[in-house]
Amino acid sequence: MKTILKSIFSLTIAAAFLVSCGGPSKKSNKGAVSGNAAEKVYVAPGEHDSHYAFVSGGFSGQLAVYGLPSGRLFRVIPVFSQDPEKAYGYSEETKPMLQTSHGFVPWGDSHHPDISQTNGSVDGRWVFINENNTPRIARISLETFETEEIIEIPNSAGNHSSSFVTENSEYVVAGTRFAVPFPQRDMSISDMKGNFSGALSFLSIDPDHGNMEIKFQIKMPGFNYDLSHPGRGKSHGWFFFSTYNTEEANTLMEVNASQNDKDFIAAINWKKIEEYVNNGGGKKMPAKYAHNTWSDETHTATHVMQKEVLVVEPKDVPGAIYFLPTAKSPHGCDVDPTGEYIIGNGKLAAAMTVHSFTKMQKAIEDKAFDGEAYGIPIIKFDAVNYGTLDQPGLGPLHTEFDTRGNGYTTFFISSEVVKWNIKDLKVIDRHPVYYSVGHLMIPGGNSRTPDDKYMVAMNKITKDRYLPTGPEVCQSAQLFDISGEKMELLLDFPTIGEPHYAAGIAAEKIAPKSKKIYKLNENKHHYAVTNEGETNVVRKGNEVHIKMSMIRSHFSPDNIEGVKVGDKVFFHVTNLEQDYDVPHGISMIGANTSELLIMPGRTATFTWEPKQVGVWPFYCTDFCSALHQEMQGYIRVSPKSSDIKISYTLDGDVPGEDEEE
Amino acid sequence: MKLQNVLLIMLVALFINCGGKEKKGPSYSKAPVKKEVVKKVDTKKASLDNKGIGPIKTLKLEAINDALVTKGKAIYKTNCTACHKFSKKYIGPGLKGVTERRSPEWIMNLILNTEEMLAKDPVAKALIAEYNAPMANQQLSEEDARAILEYFRTKN
């Protein structure tokens, strides 16, 4: 056995070496694109795509919205990183969104978007996405396409097995990829084994508004919890997490965490733990974590620091957690649409492991265990295993599903997607991808009802596929038609950041509900105005608050005097438009921040601390009408010692003072 | 942006470029700029027989309804004051005496059927040429427009 493993390991290394040193020759990388592929991806001018794809930006920290089949980029939703284009993380209202227990963090590493579900189908209400570096989960509204909530995950590090959602959106999960002391403390790294833990957090989702709360954290052994998926249908109520580094190594992991022939998939009966917790189980522990919530009423985010979390020890809930042996350092952990098959993609294994939920239940009943790990029973491999898919390719990572009983698995090292029948454990088709594919996405592929016309492969390396752009070239996605027996490559399209993973959904589940404007009469922002008569400028000590409005194509007020060097000037700006697609922008010369881009009916704030006397212009940054160039104003800045009083006008009048009123 | 808005802008641009005869050249000096009026159709002239184009075909006015005036004033304040004043020209025309210059149907049709009015009605077209800024449709209901009209009747 050992020699076989050794030879597999060296084969893997050799293949990796080939990929990184030369890779496939130029001749072979055209791919077999059939004659009518262009027709299948062409969306005529003015027509709409059939699907939305929410593609994570990886190290950009954001979430991009693409159309399928065209591969056109519609919008980049700022989530974990500041975005000066939209003032996210720059405006006073959005700054609280990026607050954490480590203070303001301007960047994040976004990984796995997952759309909310109802009865096992994606419902298009929210999309969740995890942040790996400073562990967090965000919830994005699919009515406004804006981040509405970010919650930090305490006792966690490298929040990777996240943010997957159960089939009725009861929970979204966060699992730690890096074991850490739980709670954190000062200790020697070499004492890791047995002293670190891996937190698996279950966040409840409010069914009406989507608000998240950490319902409980399971304090698991200090392995690396890499990926996860919920059970569905018959296995609803369970959650499955892949693990690696069951060796609990703390250095040179690529060797030391690859020693064990098998690692585990952790099977968690969350319904059982939920019941235990609802009956007063678990222990409240002190914890510091941020919970930031956006309000579309006040157009403002609120940042709150939470102080405790409910922790569950596996030993206290017997019969709720089991380990399923899985070869070897599994990465993806995927559950098919029926909920019967749990697939472990062993990165370093020659075969893929398919476990059976039915067998697992029987094994638990029969106590078919093979010892335990830290008190958690290990089910005998043969008692839970449905079978293996032998020699499917090199470096299997992730599997998604169609409605016809097939799995589609990505192979990083051999750069291909393999279609295989789960029941028969037979390979049906394989298709090269360019190159080094990570995740793949079938719309609804993690639900009971995949929408299995398209599949998108997300690649880590593109090399010669596009015009070069210096040392850093774009990463890219590839679109396949999977409606037939053979996978058909239709399109390459470049993506932002690293297209780590994606979630897809039919357009009709979202488009009709997409918000067009914010109603002015529902705007509860403290500094909102509903008409120009309410605009004004007020001095409070060295703070100057400007309540300003914008409408095609002027600001009210647009001439302001009485501001002095050393003041802190707040521009609270309301877009008075109530018409679709008429945002306005505003920027101020010398402001140490970004522009504001303000949607109709919304209020936003930026601050400006003038450092030089003079008359300084501000203007609209988003082309709004034929007279957009005329949409500007001036602020006079006087010396600190000046006694000029605040005054403000528009067209020579104080706004709202119409003598005929 | 909607096609009709694009067309409107083109129309406006056309008027700006081919804006008819000016009374006198602009003055480039430190003196305050005198606002020019470009005349094509005499928009100051009353055109009470023109009912405009839109949902309001005939409207019979009765004694002024104070409750309706109050309602109209509030709607006017929120939806109209970004562009209109009574006493003077602003983004759009000054509205003092508007019900003496235009028929009630024309006023309501301009509020309710703005795009078509600006594209086809001769008086509305002349006003765009004069003011360079197309009126924006405020998506008001017929009741709202009627209330605004009632408020305007008190402003003569």
Short mmCIF file of N, CA and C in Angstrom, two decimals, chain B residues 58-145:
data_model
loop_
_atom_site.label_atom_id
_atom_site.label_comp_id
_atom_site.label_asym_id
_atom_site.label_seq_id
_atom_site.Cartn_x
_atom_site.Cartn_y
_atom_site.Cartn_z
N THR B 58 -61.19 66.53 -21.46
CA THR B 58 -61.90 67.76 -21.06
C THR B 58 -61.99 67.79 -19.54
N LEU B 59 -61.87 68.99 -19.01
CA LEU B 59 -61.91 69.13 -17.55
C LEU B 59 -62.71 70.38 -17.23
N LYS B 60 -63.76 70.20 -16.41
CA LYS B 60 -64.57 71.34 -16.02
C LYS B 60 -64.15 71.78 -14.62
N LEU B 61 -63.78 73.02 -14.50
CA LEU B 61 -63.33 73.50 -13.19
C LEU B 61 -64.51 74.08 -12.41
N GLU B 62 -64.47 73.84 -11.10
CA GLU B 62 -65.50 74.42 -10.24
C GLU B 62 -64.82 75.32 -9.21
N ALA B 63 -65.58 75.69 -8.18
CA ALA B 63 -64.99 76.55 -7.15
C ALA B 63 -63.78 75.88 -6.53
N ILE B 64 -62.82 76.69 -6.12
CA ILE B 64 -61.57 76.14 -5.60
C ILE B 64 -61.81 75.30 -4.34
N ASN B 65 -61.23 74.10 -4.34
CA ASN B 65 -61.38 73.15 -3.24
C ASN B 65 -60.14 73.24 -2.35
N ASP B 66 -60.32 73.78 -1.14
CA ASP B 66 -59.16 74.05 -0.28
C ASP B 66 -58.39 72.80 0.11
N ALA B 67 -59.12 71.70 0.35
CA ALA B 67 -58.43 70.46 0.74
C ALA B 67 -57.51 70.00 -0.40
N LEU B 68 -58.03 70.14 -1.60
CA LEU B 68 -57.24 69.73 -2.77
C LEU B 68 -56.01 70.63 -2.95
N VAL B 69 -56.19 71.92 -2.65
CA VAL B 69 -55.07 72.87 -2.73
C VAL B 69 -53.97 72.46 -1.78
N THR B 70 -54.35 72.11 -0.55
CA THR B 70 -53.35 71.70 0.46
C THR B 70 -52.59 70.47 -0.02
N LYS B 71 -53.35 69.52 -0.54
CA LYS B 71 -52.71 68.29 -1.03
C LYS B 71 -51.76 68.63 -2.19
N GLY B 72 -52.25 69.46 -3.11
CA GLY B 72 -51.44 69.82 -4.27
C GLY B 72 -50.17 70.55 -3.89
N LYS B 73 -50.25 71.39 -2.88
CA LYS B 73 -49.07 72.15 -2.45
C LYS B 73 -47.98 71.21 -1.96
N ALA B 74 -48.39 70.18 -1.22
CA ALA B 74 -47.40 69.21 -0.68
C ALA B 74 -46.75 68.43 -1.82
N ILE B 75 -47.55 68.00 -2.77
CA ILE B 75 -47.00 67.23 -3.90
C ILE B 75 -46.07 68.12 -4.73
N TYR B 76 -46.50 69.35 -4.95
CA TYR B 76 -45.69 70.31 -5.71
C TYR B 76 -44.33 70.50 -5.04
N LYS B 77 -44.35 70.61 -3.71
CA LYS B 77 -43.12 70.89 -2.98
C LYS B 77 -42.12 69.75 -3.19
N THR B 78 -42.60 68.53 -3.11
CA THR B 78 -41.70 67.37 -3.24
C THR B 78 -41.26 67.15 -4.69
N ASN B 79 -42.19 67.30 -5.62
CA ASN B 79 -41.90 66.84 -6.98
C ASN B 79 -41.51 67.94 -7.96
N CYS B 80 -41.81 69.19 -7.65
CA CYS B 80 -41.67 70.22 -8.67
C CYS B 80 -40.64 71.29 -8.34
N THR B 81 -40.37 71.51 -7.02
CA THR B 81 -39.58 72.69 -6.65
C THR B 81 -38.11 72.58 -7.03
N ALA B 82 -37.67 71.40 -7.44
CA ALA B 82 -36.28 71.30 -7.90
C ALA B 82 -36.10 72.04 -9.23
N CYS B 83 -37.21 72.32 -9.92
CA CYS B 83 -37.10 72.97 -11.23
C CYS B 83 -37.97 74.22 -11.37
N HIS B 84 -38.97 74.36 -10.51
CA HIS B 84 -39.89 75.50 -10.70
C HIS B 84 -40.00 76.38 -9.47
N LYS B 85 -40.13 77.68 -9.74
CA LYS B 85 -40.55 78.63 -8.72
C LYS B 85 -41.76 79.35 -9.30
N PHE B 86 -42.45 80.11 -8.46
CA PHE B 86 -43.58 80.87 -8.99
C PHE B 86 -43.12 82.23 -9.51
N SER B 87 -42.29 82.87 -8.70
CA SER B 87 -41.99 84.27 -8.97
C SER B 87 -41.04 84.46 -10.13
N LYS B 88 -40.24 83.42 -10.42
CA LYS B 88 -39.25 83.66 -11.48
C LYS B 88 -38.90 82.39 -12.21
N LYS B 89 -38.27 82.63 -13.33
CA LYS B 89 -37.75 81.55 -14.14
C LYS B 89 -36.68 80.82 -13.33
N TYR B 90 -36.67 79.49 -13.36
CA TYR B 90 -35.64 78.75 -12.63
C TYR B 90 -35.07 77.75 -13.62
N ILE B 91 -35.12 76.44 -13.34
CA ILE B 91 -34.71 75.48 -14.38
C ILE B 91 -35.79 75.50 -15.46
N GLY B 92 -37.02 75.51 -15.00
CA GLY B 92 -38.16 75.62 -15.91
C GLY B 92 -38.85 76.96 -15.71
N PRO B 93 -39.94 77.17 -16.42
CA PRO B 93 -40.63 78.47 -16.37
C PRO B 93 -41.18 78.80 -14.97
N GLY B 94 -41.28 80.12 -14.67
CA GLY B 94 -41.98 80.56 -13.47
C GLY B 94 -43.46 80.24 -13.61
N LEU B 95 -44.09 79.80 -12.54
CA LEU B 95 -45.44 79.25 -12.68
C LEU B 95 -46.55 80.20 -12.24
N LYS B 96 -46.19 81.42 -11.84
CA LYS B 96 -47.23 82.37 -11.46
C LYS B 96 -48.14 82.63 -12.66
N GLY B 97 -49.44 82.48 -12.44
CA GLY B 97 -50.40 82.76 -13.50
C GLY B 97 -50.46 81.70 -14.59
N VAL B 98 -49.92 80.53 -14.31
CA VAL B 98 -49.89 79.50 -15.35
C VAL B 98 -51.29 79.10 -15.80
N THR B 99 -52.26 79.11 -14.88
CA THR B 99 -53.62 78.69 -15.28
C THR B 99 -54.33 79.76 -16.11
N GLU B 100 -53.73 80.96 -16.16
CA GLU B 100 -54.28 81.98 -17.06
C GLU B 100 -53.69 81.86 -18.46
N ARG B 101 -52.52 81.20 -18.55
CA ARG B 101 -51.85 81.06 -19.85
C ARG B 101 -52.19 79.76 -20.56
N ARG B 102 -52.40 78.67 -19.73
CA ARG B 102 -52.59 77.35 -20.33
C ARG B 102 -53.91 76.74 -19.83
N SER B 103 -54.47 75.88 -20.68
CA SER B 103 -55.72 75.23 -20.28
C SER B 103 -55.42 74.21 -19.18
N PRO B 104 -56.42 73.90 -18.32
CA PRO B 104 -56.20 72.91 -17.26
C PRO B 104 -55.82 71.54 -17.84
N GLU B 105 -56.39 71.20 -18.99
CA GLU B 105 -56.07 69.90 -19.61
C GLU B 105 -54.60 69.88 -20.01
N TRP B 106 -54.12 70.98 -20.58
CA TRP B 106 -52.73 71.07 -21.05
C TRP B 106 -51.78 70.90 -19.86
N ILE B 107 -52.09 71.56 -18.77
CA ILE B 107 -51.23 71.49 -17.58
C ILE B 107 -51.16 70.05 -17.08
N MET B 108 -52.31 69.41 -16.94
CA MET B 108 -52.32 68.03 -16.43
C MET B 108 -51.67 67.07 -17.41
N ASN B 109 -51.90 67.28 -18.71
CA ASN B 109 -51.27 66.39 -19.69
C ASN B 109 -49.75 66.52 -19.68
N LEU B 110 -49.27 67.74 -19.46
CA LEU B 110 -47.81 67.92 -19.40
C LEU B 110 -47.24 67.16 -18.19
N ILE B 111 -47.97 67.19 -17.08
CA ILE B 111 -47.50 66.48 -15.88
C ILE B 111 -47.57 64.97 -16.10
N LEU B 112 -48.65 64.50 -16.71
CA LEU B 112 -48.90 63.05 -16.77
C LEU B 112 -48.30 62.39 -18.01
N ASN B 113 -48.16 63.13 -19.08
CA ASN B 113 -47.74 62.54 -20.36
C ASN B 113 -46.56 63.34 -20.89
N THR B 114 -45.61 63.56 -19.99
CA THR B 114 -44.54 64.53 -20.24
C THR B 114 -43.79 64.26 -21.55
N GLU B 115 -43.34 63.01 -21.74
CA GLU B 115 -42.47 62.72 -22.88
C GLU B 115 -43.16 63.05 -24.20
N GLU B 116 -44.43 62.61 -24.34
CA GLU B 116 -45.13 62.84 -25.61
C GLU B 116 -45.43 64.32 -25.82
N MET B 117 -45.78 64.99 -24.73
CA MET B 117 -46.05 66.42 -24.82
C MET B 117 -44.80 67.17 -25.31
N LEU B 118 -43.66 66.84 -24.75
CA LEU B 118 -42.42 67.54 -25.12
C LEU B 118 -42.03 67.22 -26.56
N ALA B 119 -42.43 66.04 -27.02
CA ALA B 119 -42.05 65.65 -28.37
C ALA B 119 -43.00 66.22 -29.41
N LYS B 120 -44.29 66.42 -29.06
CA LYS B 120 -45.29 66.73 -30.09
C LYS B 120 -46.03 68.06 -29.91
N ASP B 121 -46.24 68.48 -28.68
CA ASP B 121 -47.06 69.68 -28.48
C ASP B 121 -46.24 70.94 -28.82
N PRO B 122 -46.77 71.81 -29.70
CA PRO B 122 -45.96 72.96 -30.15
C PRO B 122 -45.53 73.89 -29.01
N VAL B 123 -46.40 74.12 -28.05
CA VAL B 123 -46.03 75.02 -26.94
C VAL B 123 -44.96 74.37 -26.08
N ALA B 124 -45.14 73.10 -25.76
CA ALA B 124 -44.15 72.39 -24.93
C ALA B 124 -42.81 72.34 -25.66
N LYS B 125 -42.85 72.11 -26.98
CA LYS B 125 -41.61 72.07 -27.76
C LYS B 125 -40.88 73.41 -27.70
N ALA B 126 -41.67 74.48 -27.81
CA ALA B 126 -41.06 75.81 -27.76
C ALA B 126 -40.45 76.08 -26.39
N LEU B 127 -41.11 75.57 -25.36
CA LEU B 127 -40.59 75.77 -24.00
C LEU B 127 -39.25 75.05 -23.81
N ILE B 128 -39.13 73.83 -24.36
CA ILE B 128 -37.84 73.12 -24.27
C ILE B 128 -36.74 73.93 -24.92
N ALA B 129 -37.06 74.46 -26.10
CA ALA B 129 -36.05 75.23 -26.81
C ALA B 129 -35.61 76.43 -25.98
N GLU B 130 -36.58 77.00 -25.27
CA GLU B 130 -36.30 78.19 -24.48
C GLU B 130 -35.51 77.87 -23.21
N TYR B 131 -35.80 76.72 -22.62
CA TYR B 131 -35.22 76.43 -21.30
C TYR B 131 -34.09 75.39 -21.31
N ASN B 132 -33.90 74.72 -22.44
CA ASN B 132 -32.79 73.76 -22.60
C ASN B 132 -32.89 72.53 -21.73
N ALA B 133 -33.87 72.43 -20.87
CA ALA B 133 -33.93 71.26 -19.98
C ALA B 133 -35.28 70.60 -20.13
N PRO B 134 -35.32 69.36 -20.57
CA PRO B 134 -36.61 68.70 -20.70
C PRO B 134 -37.20 68.41 -19.33
N MET B 135 -38.50 68.65 -19.18
CA MET B 135 -39.16 68.32 -17.92
C MET B 135 -39.13 66.81 -17.72
N ALA B 136 -38.90 66.39 -16.48
CA ALA B 136 -38.87 64.96 -16.17
C ALA B 136 -40.25 64.49 -15.73
N ASN B 137 -40.64 63.34 -16.21
CA ASN B 137 -41.90 62.74 -15.77
C ASN B 137 -41.78 62.33 -14.30
N GLN B 138 -42.65 62.82 -13.47
CA GLN B 138 -42.57 62.53 -12.03
C GLN B 138 -43.39 61.31 -11.62
N GLN B 139 -43.93 60.60 -12.60
CA GLN B 139 -44.70 59.38 -12.34
C GLN B 139 -45.85 59.65 -11.34
N LEU B 140 -46.57 60.75 -11.56
CA LEU B 140 -47.67 61.09 -10.64
C LEU B 140 -48.98 60.50 -11.15
N SER B 141 -49.91 60.32 -10.23
CA SER B 141 -51.23 59.80 -10.61
C SER B 141 -52.09 60.97 -11.10
N GLU B 142 -53.20 60.66 -11.74
CA GLU B 142 -54.13 61.68 -12.22
C GLU B 142 -54.64 62.54 -11.05
N GLU B 143 -54.89 61.87 -9.91
CA GLU B 143 -55.37 62.61 -8.72
C GLU B 143 -54.30 63.62 -8.25
N ASP B 144 -53.05 63.18 -8.26
CA ASP B 144 -51.95 64.06 -7.84
C ASP B 144 -51.85 65.28 -8.77
N ALA B 145 -51.93 65.01 -10.07
CA ALA B 145 -51.82 66.10 -11.05
C ALA B 145 -52.99 67.07 -10.90
#
